[in-house]
Short mmCIF file of N, CA and C in Angstrom, two decimals:
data_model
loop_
_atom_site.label_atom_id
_atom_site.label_comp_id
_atom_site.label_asym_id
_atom_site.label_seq_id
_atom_site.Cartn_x
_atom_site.Cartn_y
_atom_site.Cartn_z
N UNK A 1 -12.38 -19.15 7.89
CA UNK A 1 -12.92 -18.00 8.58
C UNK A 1 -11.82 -16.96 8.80
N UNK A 2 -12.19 -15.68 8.50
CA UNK A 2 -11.42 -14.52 8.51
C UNK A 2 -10.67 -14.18 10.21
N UNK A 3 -9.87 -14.26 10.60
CA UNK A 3 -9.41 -13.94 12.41
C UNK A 3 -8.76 -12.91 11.97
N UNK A 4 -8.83 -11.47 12.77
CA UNK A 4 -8.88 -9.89 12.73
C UNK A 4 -7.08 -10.23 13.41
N UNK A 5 -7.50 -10.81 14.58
CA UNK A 5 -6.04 -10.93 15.35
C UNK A 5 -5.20 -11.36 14.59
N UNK A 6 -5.01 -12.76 13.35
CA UNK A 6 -3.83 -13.31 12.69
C UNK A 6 -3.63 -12.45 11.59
N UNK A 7 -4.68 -11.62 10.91
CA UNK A 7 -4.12 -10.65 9.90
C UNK A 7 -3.30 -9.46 10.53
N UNK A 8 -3.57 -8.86 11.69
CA UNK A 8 -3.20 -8.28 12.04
C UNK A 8 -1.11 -8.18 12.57
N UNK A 9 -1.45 -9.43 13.16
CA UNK A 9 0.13 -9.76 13.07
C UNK A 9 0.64 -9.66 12.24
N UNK A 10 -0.14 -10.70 10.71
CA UNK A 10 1.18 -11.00 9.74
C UNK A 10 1.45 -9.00 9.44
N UNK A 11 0.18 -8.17 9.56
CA UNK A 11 0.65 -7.04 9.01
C UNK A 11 1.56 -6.32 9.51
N UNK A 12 1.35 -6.50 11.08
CA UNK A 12 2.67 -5.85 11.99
C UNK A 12 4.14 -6.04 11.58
N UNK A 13 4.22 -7.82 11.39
CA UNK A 13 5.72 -8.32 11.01
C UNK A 13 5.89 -7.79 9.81
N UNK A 14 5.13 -7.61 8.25
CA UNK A 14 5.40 -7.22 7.53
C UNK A 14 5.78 -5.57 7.25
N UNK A 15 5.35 -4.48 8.14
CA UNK A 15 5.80 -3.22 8.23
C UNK A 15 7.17 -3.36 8.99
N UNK A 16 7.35 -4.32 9.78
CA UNK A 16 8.46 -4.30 10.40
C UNK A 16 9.47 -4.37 9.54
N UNK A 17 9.31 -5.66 8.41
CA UNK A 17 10.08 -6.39 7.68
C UNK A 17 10.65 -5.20 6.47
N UNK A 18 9.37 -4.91 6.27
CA UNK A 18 9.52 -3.58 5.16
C UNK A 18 10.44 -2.52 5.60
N UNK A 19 9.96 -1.84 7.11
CA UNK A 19 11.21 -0.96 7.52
C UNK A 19 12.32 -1.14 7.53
N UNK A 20 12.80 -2.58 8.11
CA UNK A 20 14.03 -2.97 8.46
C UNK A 20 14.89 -2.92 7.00
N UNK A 21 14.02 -3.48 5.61
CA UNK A 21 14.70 -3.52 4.35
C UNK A 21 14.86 -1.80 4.34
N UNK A 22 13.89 -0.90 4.61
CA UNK A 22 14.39 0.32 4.15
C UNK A 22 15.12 1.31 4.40
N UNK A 23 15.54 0.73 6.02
CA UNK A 23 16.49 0.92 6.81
C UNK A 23 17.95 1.61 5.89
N UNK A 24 17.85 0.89 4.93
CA UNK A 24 19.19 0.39 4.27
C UNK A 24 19.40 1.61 3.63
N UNK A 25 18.68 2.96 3.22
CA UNK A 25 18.25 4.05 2.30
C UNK A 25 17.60 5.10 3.28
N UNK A 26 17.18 4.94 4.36
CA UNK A 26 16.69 5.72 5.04
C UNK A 26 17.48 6.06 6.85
N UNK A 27 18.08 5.44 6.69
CA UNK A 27 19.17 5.60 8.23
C UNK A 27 18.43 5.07 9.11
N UNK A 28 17.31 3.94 9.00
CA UNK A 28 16.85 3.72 10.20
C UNK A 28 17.26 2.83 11.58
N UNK A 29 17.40 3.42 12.83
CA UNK A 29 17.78 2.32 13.58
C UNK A 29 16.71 1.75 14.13
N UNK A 30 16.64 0.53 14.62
CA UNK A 30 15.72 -0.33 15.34
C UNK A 30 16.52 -0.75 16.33
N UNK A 31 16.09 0.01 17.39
CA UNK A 31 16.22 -0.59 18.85
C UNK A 31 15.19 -1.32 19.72
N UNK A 32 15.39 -2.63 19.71
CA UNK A 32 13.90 -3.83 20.58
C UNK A 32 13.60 -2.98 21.43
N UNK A 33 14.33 -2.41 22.48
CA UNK A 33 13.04 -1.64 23.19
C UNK A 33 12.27 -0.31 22.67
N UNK A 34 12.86 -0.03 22.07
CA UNK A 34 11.72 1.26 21.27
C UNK A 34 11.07 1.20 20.22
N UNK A 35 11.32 -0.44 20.19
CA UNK A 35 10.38 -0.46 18.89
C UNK A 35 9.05 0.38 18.19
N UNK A 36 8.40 0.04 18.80
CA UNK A 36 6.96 1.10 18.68
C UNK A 36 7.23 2.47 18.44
N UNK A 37 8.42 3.12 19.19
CA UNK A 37 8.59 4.55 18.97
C UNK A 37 9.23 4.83 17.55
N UNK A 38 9.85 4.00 17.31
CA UNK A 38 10.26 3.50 15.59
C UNK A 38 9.38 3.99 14.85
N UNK A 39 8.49 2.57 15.40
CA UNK A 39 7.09 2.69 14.01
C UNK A 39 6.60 3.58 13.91
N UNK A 40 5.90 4.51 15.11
CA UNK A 40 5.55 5.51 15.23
C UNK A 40 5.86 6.61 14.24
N UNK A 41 6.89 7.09 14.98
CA UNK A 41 8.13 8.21 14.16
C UNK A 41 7.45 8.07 12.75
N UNK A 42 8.18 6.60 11.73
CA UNK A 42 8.29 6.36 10.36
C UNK A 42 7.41 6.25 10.23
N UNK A 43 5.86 6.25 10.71
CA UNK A 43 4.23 5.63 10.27
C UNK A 43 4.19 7.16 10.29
N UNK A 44 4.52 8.04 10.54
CA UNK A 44 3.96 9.51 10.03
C UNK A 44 4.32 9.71 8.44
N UNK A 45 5.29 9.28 8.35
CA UNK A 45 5.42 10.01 6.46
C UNK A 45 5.74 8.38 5.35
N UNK A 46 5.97 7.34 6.29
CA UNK A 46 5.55 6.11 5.07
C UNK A 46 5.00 4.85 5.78
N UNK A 47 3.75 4.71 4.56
CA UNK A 47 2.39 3.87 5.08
C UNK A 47 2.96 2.72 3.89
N UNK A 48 3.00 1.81 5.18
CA UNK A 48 3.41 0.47 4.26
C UNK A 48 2.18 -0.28 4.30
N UNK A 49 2.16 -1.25 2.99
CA UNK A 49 0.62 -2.05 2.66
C UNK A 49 1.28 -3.40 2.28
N UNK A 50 0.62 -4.31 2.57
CA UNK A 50 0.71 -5.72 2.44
C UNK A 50 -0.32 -6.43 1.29
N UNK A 51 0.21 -6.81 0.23
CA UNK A 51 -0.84 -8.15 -0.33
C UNK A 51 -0.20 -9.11 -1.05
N UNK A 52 -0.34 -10.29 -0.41
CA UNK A 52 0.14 -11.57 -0.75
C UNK A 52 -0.54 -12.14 -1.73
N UNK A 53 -1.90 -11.87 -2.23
CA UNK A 53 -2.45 -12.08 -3.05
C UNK A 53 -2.16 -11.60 -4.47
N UNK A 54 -1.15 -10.86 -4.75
CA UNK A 54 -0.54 -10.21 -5.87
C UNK A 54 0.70 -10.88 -6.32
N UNK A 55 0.98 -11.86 -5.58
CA UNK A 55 1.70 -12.86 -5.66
C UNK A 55 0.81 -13.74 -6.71
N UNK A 56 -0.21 -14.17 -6.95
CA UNK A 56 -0.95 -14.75 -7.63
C UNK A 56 -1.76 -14.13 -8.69
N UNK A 57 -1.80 -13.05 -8.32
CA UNK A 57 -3.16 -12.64 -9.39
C UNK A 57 -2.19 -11.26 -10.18
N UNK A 58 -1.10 -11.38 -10.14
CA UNK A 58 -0.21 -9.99 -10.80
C UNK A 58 -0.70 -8.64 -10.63
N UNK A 59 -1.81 -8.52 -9.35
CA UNK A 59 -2.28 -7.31 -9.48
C UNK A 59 -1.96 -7.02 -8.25
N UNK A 60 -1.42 -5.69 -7.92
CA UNK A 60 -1.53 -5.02 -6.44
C UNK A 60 -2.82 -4.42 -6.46
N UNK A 61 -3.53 -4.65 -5.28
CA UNK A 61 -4.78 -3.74 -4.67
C UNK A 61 -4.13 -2.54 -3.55
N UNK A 62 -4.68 -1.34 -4.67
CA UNK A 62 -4.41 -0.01 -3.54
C UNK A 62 -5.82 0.42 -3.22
N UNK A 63 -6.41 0.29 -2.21
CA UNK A 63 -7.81 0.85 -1.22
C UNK A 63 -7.23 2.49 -1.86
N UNK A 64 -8.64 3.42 -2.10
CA UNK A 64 -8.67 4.55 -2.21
C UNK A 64 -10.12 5.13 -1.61
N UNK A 65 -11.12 3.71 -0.52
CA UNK A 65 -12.37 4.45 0.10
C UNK A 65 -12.67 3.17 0.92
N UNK A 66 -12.92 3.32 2.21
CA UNK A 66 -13.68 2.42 2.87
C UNK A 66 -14.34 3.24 3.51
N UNK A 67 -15.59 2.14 3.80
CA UNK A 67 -17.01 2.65 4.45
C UNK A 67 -17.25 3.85 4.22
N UNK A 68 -17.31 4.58 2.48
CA UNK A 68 -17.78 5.93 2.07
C UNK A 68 -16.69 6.87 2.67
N UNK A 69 -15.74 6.74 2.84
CA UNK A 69 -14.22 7.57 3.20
C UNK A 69 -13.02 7.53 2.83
N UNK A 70 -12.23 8.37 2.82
CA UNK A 70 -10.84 8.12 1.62
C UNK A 70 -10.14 7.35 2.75
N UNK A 71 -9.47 6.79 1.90
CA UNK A 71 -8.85 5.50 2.82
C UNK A 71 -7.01 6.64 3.01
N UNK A 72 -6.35 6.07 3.62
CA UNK A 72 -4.82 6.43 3.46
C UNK A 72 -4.66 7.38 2.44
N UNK A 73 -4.06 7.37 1.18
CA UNK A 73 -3.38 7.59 0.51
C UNK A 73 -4.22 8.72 0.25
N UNK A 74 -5.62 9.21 0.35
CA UNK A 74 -6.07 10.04 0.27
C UNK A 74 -7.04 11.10 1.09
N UNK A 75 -6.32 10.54 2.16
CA UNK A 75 -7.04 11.67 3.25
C UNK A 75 -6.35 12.54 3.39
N UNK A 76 -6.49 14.02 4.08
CA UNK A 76 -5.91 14.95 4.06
C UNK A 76 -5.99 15.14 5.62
N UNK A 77 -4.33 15.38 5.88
CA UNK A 77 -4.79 15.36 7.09
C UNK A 77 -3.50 16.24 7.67
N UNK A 78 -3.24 16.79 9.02
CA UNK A 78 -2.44 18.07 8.66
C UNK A 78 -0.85 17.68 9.23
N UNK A 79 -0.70 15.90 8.52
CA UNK A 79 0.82 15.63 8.60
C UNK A 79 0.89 15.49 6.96
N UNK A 80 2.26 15.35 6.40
CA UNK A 80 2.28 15.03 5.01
C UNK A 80 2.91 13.60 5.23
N UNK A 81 2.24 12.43 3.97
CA UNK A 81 2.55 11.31 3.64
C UNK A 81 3.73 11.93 2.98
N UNK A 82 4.61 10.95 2.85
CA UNK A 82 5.44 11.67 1.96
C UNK A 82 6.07 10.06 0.98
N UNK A 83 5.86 8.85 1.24
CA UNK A 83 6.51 7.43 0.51
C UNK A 83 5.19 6.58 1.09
N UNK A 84 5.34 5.71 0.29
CA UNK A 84 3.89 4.80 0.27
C UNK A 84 4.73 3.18 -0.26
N UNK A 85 5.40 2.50 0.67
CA UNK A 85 5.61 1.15 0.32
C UNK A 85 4.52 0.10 0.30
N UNK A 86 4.71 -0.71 -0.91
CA UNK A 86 3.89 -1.43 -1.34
C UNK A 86 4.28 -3.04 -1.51
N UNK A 87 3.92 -4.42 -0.27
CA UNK A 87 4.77 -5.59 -0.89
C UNK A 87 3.66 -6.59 -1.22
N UNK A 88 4.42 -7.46 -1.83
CA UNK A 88 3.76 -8.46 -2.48
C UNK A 88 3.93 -9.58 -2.22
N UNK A 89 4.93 -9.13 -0.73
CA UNK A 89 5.79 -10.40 -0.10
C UNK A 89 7.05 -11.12 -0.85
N UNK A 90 7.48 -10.76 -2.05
CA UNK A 90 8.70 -11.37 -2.82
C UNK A 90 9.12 -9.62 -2.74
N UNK A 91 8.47 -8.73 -3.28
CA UNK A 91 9.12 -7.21 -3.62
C UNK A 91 8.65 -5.71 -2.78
N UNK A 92 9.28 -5.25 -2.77
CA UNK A 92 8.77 -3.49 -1.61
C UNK A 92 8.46 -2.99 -2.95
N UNK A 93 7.81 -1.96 -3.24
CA UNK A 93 7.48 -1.14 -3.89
C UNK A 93 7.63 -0.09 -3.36
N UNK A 94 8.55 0.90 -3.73
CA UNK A 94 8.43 2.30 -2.82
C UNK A 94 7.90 3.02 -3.84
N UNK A 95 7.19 3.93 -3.44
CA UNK A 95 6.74 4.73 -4.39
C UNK A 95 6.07 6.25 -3.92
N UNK A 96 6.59 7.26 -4.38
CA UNK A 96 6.57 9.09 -3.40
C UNK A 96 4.88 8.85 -3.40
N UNK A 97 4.52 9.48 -2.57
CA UNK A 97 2.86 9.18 -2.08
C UNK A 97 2.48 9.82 -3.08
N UNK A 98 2.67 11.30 -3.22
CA UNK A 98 2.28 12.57 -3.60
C UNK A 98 1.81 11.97 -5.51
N UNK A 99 3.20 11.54 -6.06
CA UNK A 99 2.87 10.91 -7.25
C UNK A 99 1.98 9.71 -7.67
N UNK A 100 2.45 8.75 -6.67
CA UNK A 100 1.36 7.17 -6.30
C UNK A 100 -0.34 8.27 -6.38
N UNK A 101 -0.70 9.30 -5.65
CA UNK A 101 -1.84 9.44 -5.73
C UNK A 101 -2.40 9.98 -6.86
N UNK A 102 -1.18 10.84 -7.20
CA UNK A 102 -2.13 11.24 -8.55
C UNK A 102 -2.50 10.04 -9.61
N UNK A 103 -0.92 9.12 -10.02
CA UNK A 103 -1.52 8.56 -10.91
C UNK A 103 -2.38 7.49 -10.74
N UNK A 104 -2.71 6.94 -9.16
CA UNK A 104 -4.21 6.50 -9.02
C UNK A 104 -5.13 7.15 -9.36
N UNK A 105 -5.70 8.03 -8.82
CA UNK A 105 -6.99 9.28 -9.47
C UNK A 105 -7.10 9.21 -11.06
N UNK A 106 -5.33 9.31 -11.51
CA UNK A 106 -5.92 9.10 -12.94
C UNK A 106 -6.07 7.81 -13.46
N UNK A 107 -6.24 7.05 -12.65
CA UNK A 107 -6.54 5.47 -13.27
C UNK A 107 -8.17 5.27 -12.94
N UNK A 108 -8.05 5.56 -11.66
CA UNK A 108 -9.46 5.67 -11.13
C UNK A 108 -10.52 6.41 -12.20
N UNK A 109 -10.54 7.65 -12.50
CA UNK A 109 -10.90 8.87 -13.59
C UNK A 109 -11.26 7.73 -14.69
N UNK A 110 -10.06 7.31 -15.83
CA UNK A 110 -10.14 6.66 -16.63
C UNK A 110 -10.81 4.89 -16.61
N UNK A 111 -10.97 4.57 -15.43
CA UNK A 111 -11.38 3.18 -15.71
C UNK A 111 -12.81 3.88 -15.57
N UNK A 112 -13.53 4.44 -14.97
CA UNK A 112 -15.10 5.35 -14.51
C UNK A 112 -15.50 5.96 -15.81
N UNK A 113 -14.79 6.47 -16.82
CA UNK A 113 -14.84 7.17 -18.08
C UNK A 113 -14.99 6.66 -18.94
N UNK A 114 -14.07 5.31 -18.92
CA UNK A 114 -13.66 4.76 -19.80
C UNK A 114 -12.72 5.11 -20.97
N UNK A 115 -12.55 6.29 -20.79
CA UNK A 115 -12.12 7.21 -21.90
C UNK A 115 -11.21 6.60 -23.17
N UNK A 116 -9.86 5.71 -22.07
CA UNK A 116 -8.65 5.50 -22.13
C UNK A 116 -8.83 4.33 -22.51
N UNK A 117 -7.63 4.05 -23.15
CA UNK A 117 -6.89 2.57 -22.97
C UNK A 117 -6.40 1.80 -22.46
N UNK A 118 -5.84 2.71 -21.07
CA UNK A 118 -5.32 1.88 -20.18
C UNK A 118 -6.39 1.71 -18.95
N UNK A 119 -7.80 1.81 -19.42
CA UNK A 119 -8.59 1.28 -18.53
C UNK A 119 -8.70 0.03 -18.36
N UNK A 120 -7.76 -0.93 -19.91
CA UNK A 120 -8.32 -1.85 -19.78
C UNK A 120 -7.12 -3.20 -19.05
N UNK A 121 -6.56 -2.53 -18.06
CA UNK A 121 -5.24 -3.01 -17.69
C UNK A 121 -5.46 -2.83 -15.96
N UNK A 122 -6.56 -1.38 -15.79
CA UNK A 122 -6.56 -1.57 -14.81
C UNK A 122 -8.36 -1.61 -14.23
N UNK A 123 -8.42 -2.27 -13.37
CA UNK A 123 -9.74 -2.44 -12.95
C UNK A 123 -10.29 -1.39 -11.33
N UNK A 124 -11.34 -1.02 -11.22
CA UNK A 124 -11.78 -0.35 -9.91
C UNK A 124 -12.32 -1.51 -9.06
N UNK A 125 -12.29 -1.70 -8.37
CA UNK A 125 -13.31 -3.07 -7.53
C UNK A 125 -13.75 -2.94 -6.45
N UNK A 126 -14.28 -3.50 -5.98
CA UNK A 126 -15.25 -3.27 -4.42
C UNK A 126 -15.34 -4.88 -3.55
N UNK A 127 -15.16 -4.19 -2.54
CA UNK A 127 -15.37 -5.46 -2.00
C UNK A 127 -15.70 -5.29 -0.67
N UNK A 128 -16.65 -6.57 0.18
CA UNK A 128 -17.21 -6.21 1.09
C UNK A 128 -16.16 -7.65 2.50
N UNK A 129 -15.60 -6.34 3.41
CA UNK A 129 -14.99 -7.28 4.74
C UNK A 129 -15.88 -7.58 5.52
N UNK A 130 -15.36 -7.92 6.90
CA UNK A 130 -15.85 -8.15 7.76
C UNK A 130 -16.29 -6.63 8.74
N UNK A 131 -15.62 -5.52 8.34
CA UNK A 131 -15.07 -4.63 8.88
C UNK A 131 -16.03 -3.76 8.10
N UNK A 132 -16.52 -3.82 7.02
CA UNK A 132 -17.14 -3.05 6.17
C UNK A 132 -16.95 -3.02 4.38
N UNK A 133 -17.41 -2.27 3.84
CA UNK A 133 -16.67 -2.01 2.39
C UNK A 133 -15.62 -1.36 1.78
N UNK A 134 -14.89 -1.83 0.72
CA UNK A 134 -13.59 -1.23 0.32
C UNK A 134 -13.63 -1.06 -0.71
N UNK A 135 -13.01 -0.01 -1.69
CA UNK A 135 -13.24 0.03 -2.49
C UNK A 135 -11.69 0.72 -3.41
N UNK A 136 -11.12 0.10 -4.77
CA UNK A 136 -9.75 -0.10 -4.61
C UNK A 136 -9.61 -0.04 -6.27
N UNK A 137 -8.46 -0.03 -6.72
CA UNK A 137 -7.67 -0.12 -7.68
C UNK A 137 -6.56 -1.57 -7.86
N UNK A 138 -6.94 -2.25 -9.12
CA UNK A 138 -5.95 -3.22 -9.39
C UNK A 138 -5.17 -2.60 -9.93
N UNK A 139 -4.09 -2.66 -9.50
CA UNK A 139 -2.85 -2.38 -10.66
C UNK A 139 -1.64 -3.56 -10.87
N UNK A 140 -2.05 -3.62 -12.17
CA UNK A 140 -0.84 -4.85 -12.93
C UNK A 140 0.59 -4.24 -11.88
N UNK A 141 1.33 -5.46 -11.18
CA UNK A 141 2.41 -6.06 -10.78
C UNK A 141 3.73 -4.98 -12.08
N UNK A 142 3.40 -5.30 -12.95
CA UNK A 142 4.92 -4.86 -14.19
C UNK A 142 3.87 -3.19 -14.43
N UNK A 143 2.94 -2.62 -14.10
CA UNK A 143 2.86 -0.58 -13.90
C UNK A 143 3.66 -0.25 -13.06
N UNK A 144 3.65 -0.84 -11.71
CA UNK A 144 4.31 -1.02 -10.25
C UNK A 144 5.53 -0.83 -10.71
N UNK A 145 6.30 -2.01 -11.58
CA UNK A 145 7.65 -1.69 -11.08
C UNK A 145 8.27 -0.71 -12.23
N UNK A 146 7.19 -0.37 -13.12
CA UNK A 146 7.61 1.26 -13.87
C UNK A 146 7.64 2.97 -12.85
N UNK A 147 6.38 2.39 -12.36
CA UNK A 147 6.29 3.96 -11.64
C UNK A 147 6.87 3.95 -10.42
N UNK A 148 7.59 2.45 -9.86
CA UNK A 148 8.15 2.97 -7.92
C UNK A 148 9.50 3.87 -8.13
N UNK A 149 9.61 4.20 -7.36
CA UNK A 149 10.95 5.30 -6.95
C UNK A 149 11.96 4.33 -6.74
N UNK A 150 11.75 3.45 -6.13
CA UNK A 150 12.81 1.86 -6.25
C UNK A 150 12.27 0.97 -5.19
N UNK A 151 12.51 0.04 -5.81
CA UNK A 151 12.35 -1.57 -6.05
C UNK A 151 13.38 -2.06 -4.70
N UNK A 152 12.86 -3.03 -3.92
CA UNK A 152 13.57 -3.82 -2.63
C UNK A 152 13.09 -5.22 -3.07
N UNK A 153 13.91 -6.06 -2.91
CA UNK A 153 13.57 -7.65 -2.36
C UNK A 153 13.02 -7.40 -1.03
N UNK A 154 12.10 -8.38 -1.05
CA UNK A 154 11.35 -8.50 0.55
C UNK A 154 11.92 -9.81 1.27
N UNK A 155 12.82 -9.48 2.22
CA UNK A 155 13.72 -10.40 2.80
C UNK A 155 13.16 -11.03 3.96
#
């Protein structure tokens, strides 16, 4: 059975985990009592995502609509995303939002078209939570580590 509360943690520790690695490139300090004001701050211009399941299936899932709405990476909204980390729990994926979105759209475009060839590498999928519907992009694990801006071990 799905518990809202234990996903929720592992996702907390894992943005934590992610910042703290990016710390290393980005000047960040983490002070225990301000933690939150941390996250805060850095949750305005980079949205970190978790899937452990890409550990197994070589595919990262990037959400681009839940419940009939652009999810993250594509809402418009009047702060700018500006980095979009991505782990798999062994690797960070950093990757500039601005670019991550286009060349989703054009994966998205081409798997709907079919047009392409590299539709057949990447898949659109849907899937229904507890929370509602999602609706997302597989992308092969080895596109990832062509298009990130750079690559972290996830420590």
């Amino acid at each position: 059975m799905w518990i809202f509360k234990e996903d929720l943690k592992k996702w907390l520790e894992a943005e934590d985990k992610v910042l703290s690695v990016l710390s290393q490139d980005f000047n960040l300090i983490k002070n225990p009592n301000d933690r939150w004001i941390d996250l805060l701050l850095i949750s305005w211009w980079i949205e970190v995502k978790l899937d452990e399941y890409a550990q197994y299936s070589w595919n990262l899932y990037v959400e681009f609509e839940c419940n009939n709405k652009p999810s993250w990476l594509f809402k418009d909204e009047e702060y700018e995303l500006k980095y979009w980390a991505h782990t798999d729990g062994i690797r960070v994926y950093l990757l500039i939002a601005e670019d991550f979105k286009k060349f989703v759209s054009e994966r998205i475009s081409s798997c709907r078209d079919n047009k392409s060839n590299t539709s057949k590498w990447f898949r659109v999928v849907e899937q229904w939570w507890n929370w509602g519907r999602s609706k997302g992009l597989l992308i092969p694990i080895k596109e990832m580590e062509q298009i990130a801006y750079k690559i972290y071990e996830y420590k």
